[in-house]
Amino acid sequence: MPDTTTPPPETAPAPSTATLPMAKALNKGLRQAMLNDPKVLMMGEDIGPLGGVFRVTEGLHAEFGEKRVLDTPLAESGIIGTAIGLAMRGYRPVCEIQFDGFVFPGFDQITSQLARMRNRHEGGVIMPVVVRIPYGGHIGSIEHHQESPEAYFAHTPGLRVVSPSNPHDAYWMMQEAIASDDPVIFFEPKSRYWPKGEVDLSISGTPLHASKVVRTGTSVTVVGHGAMVSVLLQAAELAAAEGISLEVIDLRSISPIDYAPILESVHKTGHLVVAQEAAGFVSVGSEIAATVTERAFYSLEAPVLRVSGFDTPFPPAAVETHFLPSPDRVLEAVDRALAF
């Protein structure tokens, strides 16, 4: 008799790439980390059924339940303190700070406890806590909702500090941060949550703390992190129309900083411009300028120049465009470097 059984349907292979906004890429990275390790859990204000104010945790509460995606009280110090205790009991908590300016009530716990715990125990206690912080401007928000506080944390020994600039890096860096046995401060550029980009779901391609050349050039090296990378790429396009070739480097990791690609580029171009949204005084840009001057002094044909926010509090939305570095301000620094 003929075989009348229905063959099982063929299962289509999972796609290896996806086009996603950064917020969705972060969501997928968080979800994958939770699937990989049952000890990973989320904590934060309104991250449960609401999915967070930026919807980065959307759907995770429904999938993993309230014991792994916890809505917390409005108490950042309590969030961080609880995460420290959970980490000491073997969990890998991921804390969301709802807005950058809200991190300061938790600053004491982060800098005096979280950052010191492994050193205090001579490495015998791991501290796998990720603190997610949406940060930066370009979204026209109000006071305490637009800050760029990364230098505070980069200055603190014991913390790793990173910031992706695109969806691919966001997806992979989030998983790598959660897998770290050291605490990681994970700065997410708010203005880059919505632009889409291609995410290779099969391979990262770049380690968590590696900087990366995202556009090659020969005239001037320009370095930035987070949302500033897109500004630098815009500046590079404008410069190319004038015959100036900018090499753009995405810092990705703020602490530690991977200087090898930066130094290699400076040896080639002889010029360096560092850009950031944060104020310039005692900043990440200051550290890069000093270090490159020490390590590549004889390759430099001009001083390292910095383009930054002004040394004032982050301004109201109506004037943020005057405060934040623009492609024009970057190009003005490039012109000064080349004219030196």
CSV table of C-alpha atoms in Angstrom, one decimal:
chain,number,residue,atom,x,y,z
A,1,MET,CA,0.0,0.0,0.0
A,2,PRO,CA,1.2,3.5,-0.7
A,3,ASP,CA,2.6,5.5,2.2
A,4,THR,CA,-0.1,8.1,3.1
A,5,THR,CA,1.7,9.6,6.1
A,6,THR,CA,2.3,13.3,5.9
A,7,PRO,CA,6.0,14.1,6.1
A,8,PRO,CA,7.0,16.6,8.8
A,9,PRO,CA,7.3,20.2,7.6
A,10,GLU,CA,10.8,21.4,6.9
A,11,THR,CA,12.1,23.8,9.5
A,12,ALA,CA,13.5,26.9,8.0
A,13,PRO,CA,17.0,27.8,9.3
A,14,ALA,CA,17.1,30.7,11.7
A,15,PRO,CA,18.2,33.9,9.9
A,16,SER,CA,21.8,34.8,10.7
A,17,THR,CA,21.2,38.6,10.3
A,18,ALA,CA,18.4,41.0,11.1
A,19,THR,CA,17.8,44.7,10.6
A,20,LEU,CA,16.9,46.2,14.0
A,21,PRO,CA,16.9,49.5,15.9
A,22,MET,CA,19.3,49.5,18.8
A,23,ALA,CA,16.4,49.2,21.4
A,24,LYS,CA,15.3,45.9,19.8
A,25,ALA,CA,18.9,44.7,19.4
A,26,LEU,CA,19.4,45.3,23.2
A,27,ASN,CA,16.1,43.5,23.9
A,28,LYS,CA,17.3,40.5,21.8
A,29,GLY,CA,20.6,40.5,23.6
A,30,LEU,CA,19.0,40.5,27.0
A,31,ARG,CA,16.6,37.8,26.0
A,32,GLN,CA,19.4,35.6,24.7
A,33,ALA,CA,21.4,36.1,27.9
A,34,MET,CA,18.4,35.0,29.9
A,35,LEU,CA,17.9,32.0,27.8
A,36,ASN,CA,21.5,31.0,28.1
A,37,ASP,CA,21.7,31.4,31.9
A,38,PRO,CA,18.8,31.0,34.4
A,39,LYS,CA,20.7,33.1,36.9
A,40,VAL,CA,20.4,36.2,34.8
A,41,LEU,CA,17.6,38.5,36.0
A,42,MET,CA,16.5,42.1,35.3
A,43,MET,CA,15.7,44.8,37.9
A,44,GLY,CA,14.5,48.3,37.4
A,45,GLU,CA,11.7,50.9,37.5
A,46,ASP,CA,8.8,50.1,35.1
A,47,ILE,CA,10.8,47.4,33.2
A,48,GLY,CA,8.1,44.7,33.8
A,49,PRO,CA,4.8,44.8,31.9
A,50,LEU,CA,5.5,48.3,30.6
A,51,GLY,CA,8.9,47.2,29.1
A,52,GLY,CA,10.7,50.3,30.3
A,53,VAL,CA,10.3,53.9,29.2
A,54,PHE,CA,12.3,53.1,26.0
A,55,ARG,CA,10.7,49.6,25.7
A,56,VAL,CA,14.1,47.9,25.8
A,57,THR,CA,12.8,45.2,28.1
A,58,GLU,CA,9.4,44.8,26.3
A,59,GLY,CA,8.1,41.2,26.3
A,60,LEU,CA,10.7,39.9,28.8
A,61,HIS,CA,8.3,40.0,31.8
A,62,ALA,CA,5.7,38.0,29.9
A,63,GLU,CA,8.2,35.4,28.8
A,64,PHE,CA,10.3,35.0,31.9
A,65,GLY,CA,7.9,36.0,34.7
A,66,GLU,CA,8.1,38.4,37.6
A,67,LYS,CA,10.8,36.5,39.4
A,68,ARG,CA,13.3,37.2,36.7
A,69,VAL,CA,12.1,40.6,35.5
A,70,LEU,CA,11.4,42.7,38.6
A,71,ASP,CA,9.7,46.0,38.8
A,72,THR,CA,11.4,47.9,41.6
A,73,PRO,CA,10.5,50.9,43.8
A,74,LEU,CA,11.9,54.3,42.7
A,75,ALA,CA,15.1,53.8,44.7
A,76,GLU,CA,18.3,53.5,42.7
A,77,SER,CA,20.5,52.9,45.8
A,78,GLY,CA,18.2,50.0,46.7
A,79,ILE,CA,18.4,48.6,43.1
A,80,ILE,CA,22.2,48.6,43.1
A,81,GLY,CA,22.4,47.3,46.7
A,82,THR,CA,20.0,44.5,46.1
A,83,ALA,CA,22.0,43.6,42.9
A,84,ILE,CA,25.2,43.4,44.9
A,85,GLY,CA,23.6,40.9,47.3
A,86,LEU,CA,22.1,38.8,44.5
A,87,ALA,CA,25.5,38.7,42.7
A,88,MET,CA,27.1,37.4,46.0
A,89,ARG,CA,24.5,34.6,46.0
A,90,GLY,CA,25.4,33.5,42.4
A,91,TYR,CA,23.0,35.5,40.3
A,92,ARG,CA,23.8,37.8,37.4
A,93,PRO,CA,21.5,40.9,37.8
A,94,VAL,CA,21.0,43.5,35.1
A,95,CYS,CA,19.9,46.8,36.6
A,96,GLU,CA,18.2,49.5,34.5
A,97,ILE,CA,18.6,53.1,35.6
A,98,GLN,CA,15.6,54.7,33.9
A,99,PHE,CA,17.5,57.9,32.9
A,100,ASP,CA,21.1,59.0,33.1
A,101,GLY,CA,20.4,61.7,35.7
A,102,PHE,CA,18.8,59.2,38.0
A,103,VAL,CA,22.0,57.2,38.6
A,104,PHE,CA,23.3,59.6,41.2
A,105,PRO,CA,21.2,58.3,44.1
A,106,GLY,CA,22.9,54.9,43.3
A,107,PHE,CA,26.3,56.4,42.8
A,108,ASP,CA,27.4,55.6,46.4
A,109,GLN,CA,26.6,51.9,46.1
A,110,ILE,CA,28.2,51.7,42.7
A,111,THR,CA,31.5,53.4,43.6
A,112,SER,CA,32.0,52.5,47.2
A,113,GLN,CA,30.6,48.9,47.2
A,114,LEU,CA,30.0,47.4,43.7
A,115,ALA,CA,33.3,48.6,42.3
A,116,ARG,CA,35.4,47.5,45.3
A,117,MET,CA,34.0,44.1,46.1
A,118,ARG,CA,36.3,41.9,44.0
A,119,ASN,CA,39.4,43.8,45.2
A,120,ARG,CA,38.2,43.7,48.8
A,121,HIS,CA,38.1,39.9,48.6
A,122,GLU,CA,41.3,39.6,46.5
A,123,GLY,CA,39.3,38.2,43.6
A,124,GLY,CA,37.6,35.5,45.7
A,125,VAL,CA,34.2,37.1,45.1
A,126,ILE,CA,32.9,37.8,41.6
A,127,MET,CA,30.5,40.7,41.0
A,128,PRO,CA,28.7,40.0,37.7
A,129,VAL,CA,26.4,43.1,37.8
A,130,VAL,CA,25.4,45.1,34.7
A,131,VAL,CA,24.1,48.6,35.2
A,132,ARG,CA,22.3,49.8,32.1
A,133,ILE,CA,22.1,53.6,31.7
A,134,PRO,CA,20.4,55.4,28.8
A,135,TYR,CA,22.5,58.5,28.4
A,136,GLY,CA,23.2,61.6,26.3
A,137,GLY,CA,21.3,64.2,24.4
A,138,HIS,CA,19.8,64.7,21.0
A,139,ILE,CA,16.3,63.9,22.1
A,140,GLY,CA,15.1,67.2,23.5
A,141,SER,CA,14.5,66.0,27.0
A,142,ILE,CA,14.3,67.9,30.4
A,143,GLU,CA,16.8,68.3,33.2
A,144,HIS,CA,18.0,65.1,34.9
A,145,HIS,CA,16.9,63.2,31.7
A,146,GLN,CA,19.9,64.2,29.6
A,147,GLU,CA,23.4,63.7,31.1
A,148,SER,CA,26.7,62.2,30.0
A,149,PRO,CA,28.3,61.0,33.2
A,150,GLU,CA,30.6,58.3,31.9
A,151,ALA,CA,33.8,59.9,33.2
A,152,TYR,CA,32.7,59.4,36.9
A,153,PHE,CA,32.5,55.7,36.4
A,154,ALA,CA,35.6,55.3,34.1
A,155,HIS,CA,37.6,57.1,36.9
A,156,THR,CA,36.5,54.4,39.4
A,157,PRO,CA,38.8,51.4,39.6
A,158,GLY,CA,36.9,48.1,39.5
A,159,LEU,CA,34.3,49.1,37.0
A,160,ARG,CA,34.2,48.2,33.3
A,161,VAL,CA,32.5,50.9,31.2
A,162,VAL,CA,31.2,50.4,27.7
A,163,SER,CA,28.9,52.1,25.2
A,164,PRO,CA,27.8,50.7,21.8
A,165,SER,CA,27.1,53.0,18.8
A,166,ASN,CA,25.1,50.7,16.6
A,167,PRO,CA,22.6,47.8,16.9
A,168,HIS,CA,25.1,45.0,16.1
A,169,ASP,CA,27.4,46.0,18.9
A,170,ALA,CA,24.5,46.6,21.2
A,171,TYR,CA,23.3,43.0,20.7
A,172,TRP,CA,26.7,41.4,21.3
A,173,MET,CA,28.1,43.8,23.9
A,174,MET,CA,25.1,43.3,26.1
A,175,GLN,CA,25.6,39.6,26.2
A,176,GLU,CA,29.3,39.9,26.8
A,177,ALA,CA,28.8,42.4,29.6
A,178,ILE,CA,26.3,40.0,31.3
A,179,ALA,CA,28.9,37.2,31.0
A,180,SER,CA,31.6,39.3,32.7
A,181,ASP,CA,32.5,38.5,36.3
A,182,ASP,CA,33.3,42.1,36.9
A,183,PRO,CA,30.7,44.9,37.2
A,184,VAL,CA,29.9,46.6,33.9
A,185,ILE,CA,28.4,50.1,33.5
A,186,PHE,CA,26.6,49.9,30.1
A,187,PHE,CA,25.9,53.3,28.6
A,188,GLU,CA,23.1,53.2,25.9
A,189,PRO,CA,23.0,56.3,23.7
A,190,LYS,CA,19.3,57.3,23.8
A,191,SER,CA,19.4,59.1,20.4
A,192,ARG,CA,20.6,55.9,18.8
A,193,TYR,CA,17.7,53.7,20.1
A,194,TRP,CA,15.6,54.0,17.0
A,195,PRO,CA,17.9,54.2,13.9
A,196,LYS,CA,18.1,50.7,12.3
A,197,GLY,CA,21.2,48.7,11.4
A,198,GLU,CA,22.2,45.2,10.4
A,199,VAL,CA,22.9,42.8,13.3
A,200,ASP,CA,24.8,39.6,12.6
A,201,LEU,CA,23.2,37.1,15.0
A,202,SER,CA,25.9,34.5,14.4
A,203,ILE,CA,29.1,36.2,15.4
A,204,SER,CA,30.2,39.4,17.3
A,205,GLY,CA,33.4,40.0,15.4
A,206,THR,CA,34.8,42.4,18.0
A,207,PRO,CA,35.6,41.7,21.7
A,208,LEU,CA,33.8,43.7,24.3
A,209,HIS,CA,36.7,46.1,25.1
A,210,ALA,CA,38.1,46.6,21.6
A,211,SER,CA,38.0,49.9,19.8
A,212,LYS,CA,37.2,49.7,16.1
A,213,VAL,CA,38.0,51.6,12.9
A,214,VAL,CA,34.6,52.2,11.3
A,215,ARG,CA,35.9,54.4,8.4
A,216,THR,CA,39.4,54.4,7.1
A,217,GLY,CA,41.2,57.7,6.2
A,218,THR,CA,44.6,59.3,5.9
A,219,SER,CA,44.4,63.0,6.9
A,220,VAL,CA,43.1,63.1,10.5
A,221,THR,CA,42.0,60.5,13.1
A,222,VAL,CA,38.7,61.2,14.9
A,223,VAL,CA,37.6,59.2,17.9
A,224,GLY,CA,34.3,59.1,19.8
A,225,HIS,CA,31.9,56.7,21.5
A,226,GLY,CA,28.1,56.2,21.6
A,227,ALA,CA,26.0,58.7,19.7
A,228,MET,CA,29.1,60.7,18.8
A,229,VAL,CA,30.2,58.1,16.3
A,230,SER,CA,27.4,58.9,14.0
A,231,VAL,CA,28.3,62.6,14.3
A,232,LEU,CA,31.9,61.8,13.3
A,233,LEU,CA,30.7,59.7,10.3
A,234,GLN,CA,28.6,62.7,9.2
A,235,ALA,CA,31.7,64.9,9.5
A,236,ALA,CA,33.8,62.5,7.5
A,237,GLU,CA,31.3,62.6,4.7
A,238,LEU,CA,31.4,66.4,4.6
A,239,ALA,CA,35.2,66.4,4.8
A,240,ALA,CA,35.5,64.0,1.9
A,241,ALA,CA,33.7,66.5,-0.3
A,242,GLU,CA,36.5,68.9,0.5
A,243,GLY,CA,39.3,66.4,-0.2
A,244,ILE,CA,40.0,65.7,3.5
A,245,SER,CA,40.1,62.0,4.5
A,246,LEU,CA,39.0,61.3,8.1
A,247,GLU,CA,39.7,58.0,9.8
A,248,VAL,CA,36.8,57.3,12.3
A,249,ILE,CA,37.4,55.1,15.4
A,250,ASP,CA,34.5,53.9,17.6
A,251,LEU,CA,35.9,53.7,21.1
A,252,ARG,CA,33.2,51.2,22.2
A,253,SER,CA,34.9,50.6,25.6
A,254,ILE,CA,35.6,53.6,27.9
A,255,SER,CA,37.3,51.6,30.6
A,256,PRO,CA,39.5,49.9,29.7
A,257,ILE,CA,40.4,51.8,26.5
A,258,ASP,CA,41.9,49.9,23.6
A,259,TYR,CA,44.6,52.2,22.4
A,260,ALA,CA,46.1,50.0,19.7
A,261,PRO,CA,43.9,51.0,16.8
A,262,ILE,CA,44.0,54.7,17.9
A,263,LEU,CA,47.8,54.7,18.1
A,264,GLU,CA,48.2,52.9,14.8
A,265,SER,CA,45.9,55.4,13.1
A,266,VAL,CA,47.7,58.4,14.6
A,267,HIS,CA,51.1,57.0,13.4
A,268,LYS,CA,49.5,57.1,9.9
A,269,THR,CA,47.6,60.5,10.0
A,270,GLY,CA,49.7,62.5,12.4
A,271,HIS,CA,46.5,64.2,13.7
A,272,LEU,CA,43.9,63.4,16.4
A,273,VAL,CA,40.6,64.9,17.3
A,274,VAL,CA,38.6,63.4,20.2
A,275,ALA,CA,34.8,64.2,20.4
A,276,GLN,CA,32.3,63.6,23.2
A,277,GLU,CA,29.0,64.9,24.4
A,278,ALA,CA,30.2,65.2,28.0
A,279,ALA,CA,31.9,68.4,29.3
A,280,GLY,CA,35.6,68.6,28.4
A,281,PHE,CA,37.2,69.2,31.8
A,282,VAL,CA,38.7,66.0,33.4
A,283,SER,CA,36.9,63.8,30.8
A,284,VAL,CA,37.4,60.6,28.7
A,285,GLY,CA,38.6,62.9,25.9
A,286,SER,CA,41.2,64.4,28.3
A,287,GLU,CA,42.5,61.0,29.1
A,288,ILE,CA,42.8,59.9,25.5
A,289,ALA,CA,44.5,63.2,24.6
A,290,ALA,CA,47.1,62.8,27.4
A,291,THR,CA,47.8,59.1,26.7
A,292,VAL,CA,48.2,59.5,22.9
A,293,THR,CA,50.5,62.4,23.5
A,294,GLU,CA,52.6,60.3,25.8
A,295,ARG,CA,52.7,57.2,23.5
A,296,ALA,CA,52.8,58.8,20.0
A,297,PHE,CA,54.4,62.2,20.6
A,298,TYR,CA,56.8,61.9,17.7
A,299,SER,CA,54.0,60.9,15.3
A,300,LEU,CA,51.9,63.9,16.0
A,301,GLU,CA,52.1,66.9,13.7
A,302,ALA,CA,49.7,69.0,15.8
A,303,PRO,CA,48.3,68.9,19.3
A,304,VAL,CA,45.5,66.5,20.1
A,305,LEU,CA,42.3,68.6,20.0
A,306,ARG,CA,39.1,67.9,21.9
A,307,VAL,CA,35.5,68.7,20.9
A,308,SER,CA,33.0,68.4,23.7
A,309,GLY,CA,30.0,69.7,25.5
A,310,PHE,CA,30.7,72.9,27.4
A,311,ASP,CA,31.7,73.0,31.1
A,312,THR,CA,28.2,73.7,32.2
A,313,PRO,CA,25.3,71.4,33.3
A,314,PHE,CA,23.6,69.7,30.5
A,315,PRO,CA,21.3,72.5,29.2
A,316,PRO,CA,17.5,72.6,28.6
A,317,ALA,CA,16.2,71.1,25.4
A,318,ALA,CA,15.8,74.4,23.6
A,319,VAL,CA,19.5,75.1,23.5
A,320,GLU,CA,21.0,71.5,23.5
A,321,THR,CA,22.0,71.9,19.8
A,322,HIS,CA,24.4,74.7,20.9
A,323,PHE,CA,25.9,72.5,23.6
A,324,LEU,CA,26.3,69.2,21.8
A,325,PRO,CA,29.2,68.7,19.3
A,326,SER,CA,28.0,68.9,15.7
A,327,PRO,CA,29.7,67.8,12.5
A,328,ASP,CA,30.6,71.5,11.9
A,329,ARG,CA,32.3,71.8,15.3
A,330,VAL,CA,34.2,68.6,14.6
A,331,LEU,CA,35.3,69.9,11.2
A,332,GLU,CA,36.4,73.2,12.7
A,333,ALA,CA,38.8,71.2,15.0
A,334,VAL,CA,39.9,69.2,12.0
A,335,ASP,CA,40.8,72.4,10.1
A,336,ARG,CA,42.7,73.7,13.1
A,337,ALA,CA,44.7,70.5,13.4
A,338,LEU,CA,45.6,70.5,9.7
A,339,ALA,CA,46.6,74.2,9.8
A,340,PHE,CA,48.9,73.8,12.8
